[in-house]
Amino acid sequence: MPKQTLNLFKLHEAAPAGGTGRMFIKGNAEDTICNSPLADSHLLSLAQASTEQADIIAHAAQEAFLIWRNVPAPKRAQVIKTIAKHIQKNSDSLARLMTVEMGKPFWEAKAEVAGVINTANYAASLFHTIGGGQFPSGRENVELSEKWHPLGPVLVVTAFNFPYALWAWNAFIALICGNSVVWKPAPQTPLCAIAIQQVIAEALKEHPEAPEGLLSYIIGSNDDVAIPLVNNPIFPLVSATGSTPMGLAVNKAVSARLGRTILELGGNGAALFTPSANKEQALRLAFFSATLNSGQRCTALRRLLVHESLFTEITNRLNNAFNSWPVGDVYQEGHRLSTLVDEAAAQRFNTKIESLRKDNVELFTSNVELPNEGHYVHPCLALLDKDAPQPQEETFGPLLYIQPYSSLDEAIEKHNAVPQGLSAGIFSNDLNEVHRFTSVGGGESGVTMINDNTGGPEVMVAFGGIKNSGIGSEKGSDSWKQYMRRQSIMTNYQNNQPSDMGINFK
Ligand code: UN1
């Protein structure tokens, strides 16, 4: 099965470590080994790109930018729509490759590819709306306005858990704004990047006006490729998704050259399960929120704060849900416990569970039988005493802390008592409670879900975290502004206009 999937994109030992749209280059640095976590099987060895090759790609993006910024936005939209059409045509194959390369269940992988297409169509539609406004001047015959200009080549660095979506959220918005893009994918998912770039190459054949270098990618080590690119002043904006330490390092490097960053980093989200909630719906959504992609989402629900009147019942029912969660067969429809991305991820997860056990935290570990192959872990519910401090770290896997609370204020305080602030939730049908949670002094998070799955929201709104979860936002609302620079313009449209700002030009 994995080999057949690789054949869909002609992925073999000579797979290209970089590309500038229609053209691809073979890497000339050391090999990286691509494995599938499904059966821990070797897929291929891929020659990575060197620092010199990264530099060539960066310069190609710079050349492309100089052309693309002058292409009118409706024409840019056409290119994006064509890319979306080709992704749609290949969506099953792209999803299948994701399943093979990082283990995400096929139905979730398909949902991700559908999200990529949505993002492209949304970005294309922005050509109607991006732009500046006019402002009243304090002087006669003077007009104040603003123009928005593209920034330049945008460097996009992505994490393994959404191999296409994290790139798409940035790339399509960057493109419609008139920028070019260079993508450095996660070390665990280079093949997904190569595959989607092949799809893009097909799409670009329909658009000779799209310059080479418009949408590039490069696969290489941190030292050879990622760090030199992050430090490269060709990129006025670096948008990176990953851990908080990675984000801090990127931010330090980019701000040292006065560049901009968008950082989408770790989460540690909590949801409140209140007495007024629709219990059945809330249980189902809490379970899904904690376990989609086997908990490998920074938006995953990590801490469920349950009103004390419901605590025993909800704990028992979630424990049942964890125990009856089907395992394996990632190509079947339906929610499955799947493998974590690699051995190191499984080890980190198991080490965390061991340390909780040593600290005498009460654990409900599911006793489902795990497949012999792959990096499966036992999903775990960790019961926290009412007064226990909040877990401060994110554990990337199917671990859910559950803790009772007595009052809404107490629950909000617990919710906020972590360094992260990405995705939060409340299950409640009490308007006052919901309002209190989402108002000033309520739940601190970039995204709040009311009676819904915690996750990235629909593309039309912005997605981004606060506190240690990041800077800036991607996708909708006015996120596009981060991919552009504003120019303020004062027009004096009469000769001999005297100033009323204290200086007389006469
Ligand atoms: C989603 O939850 O739908 O890892 C997307 C994450 C984010 C993306 C979330 N980088 O959860």
Coordinates of C-alpha atoms and ligand atoms in Angstrom, one line a residue, residues 161-162 166 169 241 264 297-299 396 455-456 463, ligand 1:
N161 CA 0.4 17.5 12.0
F162 CA -1.3 19.4 9.2
L166 CA -0.6 25.1 7.5
W169 CA -3.4 29.1 5.2
T241 CA 4.0 26.8 13.0
E264 CA 1.4 29.6 15.5
R297 CA -3.3 19.1 17.3
C298 CA -2.2 22.3 19.0
T299 CA -5.9 23.1 19.2
F396 CA 1.1 16.0 22.0
G455 CA -10.0 23.4 16.6
G456 CA -9.1 25.7 13.8
F463 CA -6.8 31.9 13.6
Ligands
UN1_1 C1 -7.4 22.5 13.4 O1 -7.5 22.2 14.5 O2 -8.3 22.3 12.6 O3 -1.9 21.9 15.4 C2 -6.1 23.1 12.8 C3 -2.8 22.6 15.3 C4 -2.9 23.9 14.5 C5 -3.8 23.7 13.4 C6 -5.2 23.4 13.9 N1 -1.5 24.2 14.0 O4 -3.8 22.3 16.0

